[in-house]
């Protein structure tokens, strides 16, 4: 059952990225272009998502177990360390260069865009490198 | 600063769907969605490999199903050189795994949990993103 849930949640997430237009890097770059011509849309995407995910998380986090799995798995790492900051700096730089982050990049593979496909291959290379050096 | 291309209604509606996906995945499967985590675990870890794969397939099916239902074309434009695409892709892949999260994992799931770590990560990558776009505009 949790395999079907994974597929369906992926589809809902993907449609959300299309409707919010976050699949389009120009929209994201518009949000990051705060000092010139600013497009605040991305902030509204986050607000929309948080309005649902926040109350649901806090309502269910103390329940015994999720419906189709044996236990909840919630990140426990609370450390503010160099990895967190340096990783976020690298991510922010790559994000600002093209306007793609992992979700929209993978979702945009559906559009057969050569540039986004090249980006995704490089991103997976980055995942692999990180898994080796961490 | 001028405000341009602002689309609050579609942004909010798409955001609600993203939140719904995160909420359902948590209630039903017990995990908080972070796409960089799901995608990188798919290649480096055997745990939940099929679930992770199906989630990624779902992401790609999303635009196709949207297109089937609404008949609207989805257009994106990426104007960049090959070398910049590769550099940016590696930075995003490496950076999100070093910090254990991206826009979804830290920006949505983490902030939902009121995680200080995620709030700091989100502020950092947004500030650096803003700075990068600013610098790109000068050079």
Coordinates of C-alpha atoms in Angstrom, one line a residue:
Chain A
X1 CA 0.0 0.0 0.0
X2 CA 2.8 2.5 0.8
X3 CA 4.1 2.0 -2.7
X4 CA 0.7 3.3 -4.2
X5 CA 0.8 6.2 -1.6
X6 CA 4.3 7.1 -2.8
X7 CA 3.2 7.2 -6.4
X8 CA 0.1 9.2 -5.7
X9 CA 1.9 11.7 -3.4
X10 CA 4.5 12.1 -6.2
X11 CA 1.8 12.9 -8.7
X12 CA 0.0 15.4 -6.4
X13 CA 3.4 17.1 -5.6
X14 CA 4.2 17.2 -9.4
X15 CA 0.8 18.7 -10.3
X16 CA 1.3 21.3 -7.4
X17 CA 4.6 22.3 -9.0
X18 CA 3.0 22.7 -12.4
X19 CA 0.0 24.7 -11.1
X20 CA 2.2 27.0 -8.9
X21 CA 4.5 27.4 -11.9
X22 CA 7.5 26.5 -9.8
X23 CA 8.4 24.0 -12.5
X24 CA 9.5 27.1 -14.5
X25 CA 12.9 28.3 -13.5
X26 CA 12.1 31.8 -14.6
X27 CA 9.4 32.0 -11.9
X28 CA 11.9 31.0 -9.3
X29 CA 14.6 33.4 -10.6
X30 CA 11.9 36.1 -10.4
X31 CA 11.4 35.4 -6.8
X32 CA 15.2 35.5 -6.1
X33 CA 15.5 38.8 -8.1
X34 CA 14.4 40.7 -5.0
X35 CA 16.5 43.8 -5.7
X36 CA 15.2 44.5 -9.2
X37 CA 11.9 43.1 -10.6
X38 CA 10.5 40.9 -7.9
X39 CA 7.9 38.1 -8.3
X40 CA 6.8 37.1 -4.8
X41 CA 4.9 34.0 -6.0
X42 CA 7.2 31.4 -4.5
X43 CA 6.5 32.8 -1.0
X44 CA 2.8 32.1 -1.6
X45 CA 3.6 28.5 -2.7
X46 CA 5.4 28.0 0.6
X47 CA 2.6 29.5 2.6
X48 CA 0.1 27.3 0.8
X49 CA 2.1 24.2 1.6
X50 CA 2.9 25.1 5.2
X51 CA -0.8 25.9 6.0
X52 CA -1.5 22.2 5.4
X53 CA 1.6 20.4 6.3
X54 CA 2.3 22.2 9.7
X55 CA -1.0 21.4 11.5
X56 CA -1.1 17.8 10.0
X57 CA 2.4 17.1 11.2
X58 CA 1.7 18.3 14.8
X59 CA -1.7 16.5 14.9
X60 CA -0.2 13.2 13.9
X61 CA 3.4 13.2 15.2
X62 CA 2.5 11.6 18.6
X63 CA 0.2 9.0 17.1
X64 CA 1.4 5.4 17.5
X65 CA 2.1 4.7 13.8
X66 CA 1.3 5.8 10.3
X67 CA -1.4 4.0 8.5
X68 CA 0.7 1.9 6.1
X69 CA 4.0 1.7 7.9
X70 CA 5.3 0.4 11.2
X71 CA 6.6 3.7 12.6
X72 CA 7.0 7.4 12.0
X73 CA 10.5 8.4 10.8
X74 CA 11.1 12.0 11.9
X75 CA 14.6 13.6 11.5
X76 CA 16.3 13.9 14.9
X77 CA 19.4 15.8 13.9
X78 CA 19.3 19.2 15.6
X79 CA 22.9 20.2 15.1
X80 CA 23.6 23.6 13.4
X81 CA 27.0 22.6 11.9
X82 CA 29.3 23.5 9.1
X83 CA 27.8 20.9 6.8
X84 CA 24.4 22.5 7.2
X85 CA 25.6 26.0 6.4
X86 CA 28.2 25.1 3.6
X87 CA 25.7 22.7 2.0
X88 CA 23.0 25.4 2.0
X89 CA 25.4 27.9 0.5
X90 CA 26.3 25.5 -2.3
X91 CA 22.7 24.7 -2.9
X92 CA 21.7 28.4 -2.9
X93 CA 24.4 29.2 -5.4
X94 CA 23.3 26.4 -7.8
X95 CA 19.7 27.3 -7.3
X96 CA 20.3 31.0 -8.2
X97 CA 22.4 30.1 -11.2
X98 CA 19.6 28.3 -13.1
X99 CA 16.4 28.5 -11.0
X100 CA 16.0 24.8 -10.5
X101 CA 15.9 22.8 -7.3
X102 CA 15.5 19.0 -7.0
X103 CA 11.7 18.8 -7.1
X104 CA 11.0 21.0 -10.2
X105 CA 14.2 19.7 -11.9
X106 CA 13.0 16.0 -11.7
X107 CA 9.4 17.0 -12.5
X108 CA 10.4 18.9 -15.6
X109 CA 11.9 15.7 -17.1
X110 CA 8.3 15.2 -18.2
X111 CA 8.7 18.1 -20.7
X112 CA 11.7 16.6 -22.5
X113 CA 13.7 19.8 -22.0
X114 CA 17.3 19.0 -22.8
X115 CA 18.7 21.7 -20.4
X116 CA 16.7 20.4 -17.5
X117 CA 17.8 16.8 -18.3
X118 CA 21.4 17.8 -18.3
X119 CA 20.9 19.6 -15.0
X120 CA 19.3 16.5 -13.4
X121 CA 22.2 14.2 -14.5
X122 CA 24.6 16.7 -12.9
X123 CA 22.5 16.9 -9.8
X124 CA 22.5 13.1 -9.4
X125 CA 26.3 13.2 -9.8
X126 CA 26.3 15.8 -7.0
X127 CA 24.2 13.4 -4.8
X128 CA 26.6 10.6 -5.5
X129 CA 29.7 12.7 -4.7
X130 CA 28.1 13.9 -1.4
X131 CA 27.4 10.3 -0.5
X132 CA 31.1 9.4 -0.9
X133 CA 32.6 12.4 1.0
X134 CA 30.1 12.6 3.9
Chain B
X1 CA 12.1 47.1 -6.4
X2 CA 9.1 46.6 -8.7
X3 CA 6.7 43.7 -8.3
X4 CA 6.1 41.8 -11.6
X5 CA 4.5 38.6 -12.9
X6 CA 3.0 38.0 -9.4
X7 CA 0.5 35.1 -9.6
X8 CA -0.8 34.7 -6.0
X9 CA -3.8 32.5 -6.7
X10 CA -2.0 29.8 -8.7
X11 CA 1.0 30.0 -6.4
X12 CA -1.3 29.4 -3.4
X13 CA -3.3 26.7 -5.0
X14 CA -0.2 24.8 -6.2
X15 CA 1.3 25.3 -2.7
X16 CA -1.8 23.7 -1.1
X17 CA -1.4 20.6 -3.3
X18 CA 2.2 20.4 -2.3
X19 CA 1.2 20.6 1.3
X20 CA -1.4 18.0 0.8
X21 CA 1.2 15.6 -0.7
X22 CA 3.5 16.2 2.3
X23 CA 0.7 15.7 4.8
X24 CA -0.6 12.5 3.1
X25 CA 2.9 11.0 2.9
X26 CA 3.4 11.6 6.6
X27 CA 0.0 10.3 7.8
X28 CA 0.1 7.2 5.5
X29 CA 3.8 6.4 5.0
X30 CA 5.2 8.0 8.1
X31 CA 8.0 10.0 6.4
X32 CA 8.4 13.8 5.8
X33 CA 9.0 14.5 2.1
X34 CA 12.3 15.9 1.0
X35 CA 12.9 15.5 -2.7
X36 CA 16.7 15.7 -2.6
X37 CA 16.6 12.9 0.1
X38 CA 14.2 10.7 -1.8
X39 CA 16.1 11.2 -5.1
X40 CA 19.6 10.6 -3.6
X41 CA 18.5 7.7 -1.5
X42 CA 17.1 6.1 -4.6
X43 CA 20.6 5.9 -6.0
X44 CA 22.7 5.4 -2.8
X45 CA 20.5 3.4 -0.4
X46 CA 18.6 0.1 -0.6
X47 CA 16.0 1.3 2.0
X48 CA 12.6 2.2 0.6
X49 CA 14.1 2.0 -2.9
X50 CA 10.8 1.1 -4.6
X51 CA 8.8 3.7 -2.7
X52 CA 11.4 6.4 -3.6
X53 CA 11.4 5.3 -7.2
X54 CA 7.6 5.4 -7.4
X55 CA 7.5 8.9 -5.8
X56 CA 10.0 10.2 -8.5
X57 CA 7.9 8.6 -11.2
X58 CA 4.9 10.2 -9.8
X59 CA 6.6 13.6 -9.9
X60 CA 7.2 13.1 -13.6
X61 CA 3.7 11.9 -14.2
X62 CA 2.3 15.0 -12.6
X63 CA 2.8 17.4 -15.6
X64 CA 1.6 14.7 -18.0
X65 CA -1.6 14.1 -16.0
X66 CA -2.2 17.8 -15.6
X67 CA -1.8 18.2 -19.4
X68 CA -4.2 15.3 -20.0
X69 CA -6.9 16.8 -17.8
X70 CA -6.6 20.5 -18.6
X71 CA -5.2 20.3 -22.2
X72 CA -3.0 23.2 -21.3
X73 CA 0.6 23.2 -22.5
X74 CA 3.3 23.6 -19.9
X75 CA 6.2 25.8 -21.0
X76 CA 9.4 26.4 -19.3
X77 CA 12.5 28.3 -20.5
X78 CA 16.0 27.7 -19.3
X79 CA 18.5 30.0 -20.8
X80 CA 22.0 28.8 -19.9
X81 CA 25.2 27.4 -21.2
X82 CA 26.0 23.7 -20.9
X83 CA 28.9 24.3 -18.5
X84 CA 26.7 26.5 -16.2
X85 CA 23.9 23.8 -16.2
X86 CA 26.5 21.2 -15.1
X87 CA 28.1 23.4 -12.4
X88 CA 24.7 24.4 -11.0
X89 CA 23.4 20.8 -11.1
X90 CA 26.4 19.5 -9.1
X91 CA 26.2 22.4 -6.6
X92 CA 22.5 21.7 -6.0
X93 CA 23.0 17.9 -5.7
X94 CA 26.1 18.1 -3.5
X95 CA 24.8 21.0 -1.4
X96 CA 21.4 19.6 -0.7
X97 CA 22.9 16.3 0.5
X98 CA 25.6 18.0 2.6
X99 CA 22.9 20.0 4.4
X100 CA 20.4 17.1 4.2
X101 CA 17.6 19.0 2.5
X102 CA 16.4 21.3 -0.2
X103 CA 13.4 23.6 -0.8
X104 CA 11.0 20.8 0.2
X105 CA 13.0 19.0 2.9
X106 CA 14.1 22.1 4.8
X107 CA 11.8 24.7 3.3
X108 CA 8.5 22.9 3.8
X109 CA 8.9 19.7 5.8
X110 CA 11.5 21.1 8.2
X111 CA 9.7 24.4 8.8
X112 CA 6.4 22.4 9.4
X113 CA 8.3 20.6 12.2
X114 CA 9.5 24.0 13.5
X115 CA 13.1 22.7 13.1
X116 CA 15.6 25.5 13.8
X117 CA 18.1 23.6 11.6
X118 CA 15.7 23.8 8.7
X119 CA 14.8 27.5 9.3
X120 CA 18.6 28.4 9.2
X121 CA 19.2 26.2 6.1
X122 CA 16.2 27.8 4.3
X123 CA 17.3 31.4 5.2
X124 CA 20.8 30.5 4.0
X125 CA 20.0 29.1 0.6
X126 CA 17.4 31.8 -0.1
X127 CA 19.9 34.6 0.8
X128 CA 22.6 32.9 -1.3
X129 CA 20.2 32.4 -4.1
X130 CA 19.2 36.1 -4.0
X131 CA 22.8 37.1 -3.9
X132 CA 23.7 34.8 -6.9
X133 CA 20.9 36.3 -9.0
X134 CA 22.0 39.8 -8.0
X135 CA 25.6 39.1 -9.0
X136 CA 24.5 37.4 -12.2
X137 CA 22.7 40.6 -13.1
X138 CA 25.9 42.7 -12.8
X139 CA 28.4 40.5 -14.6

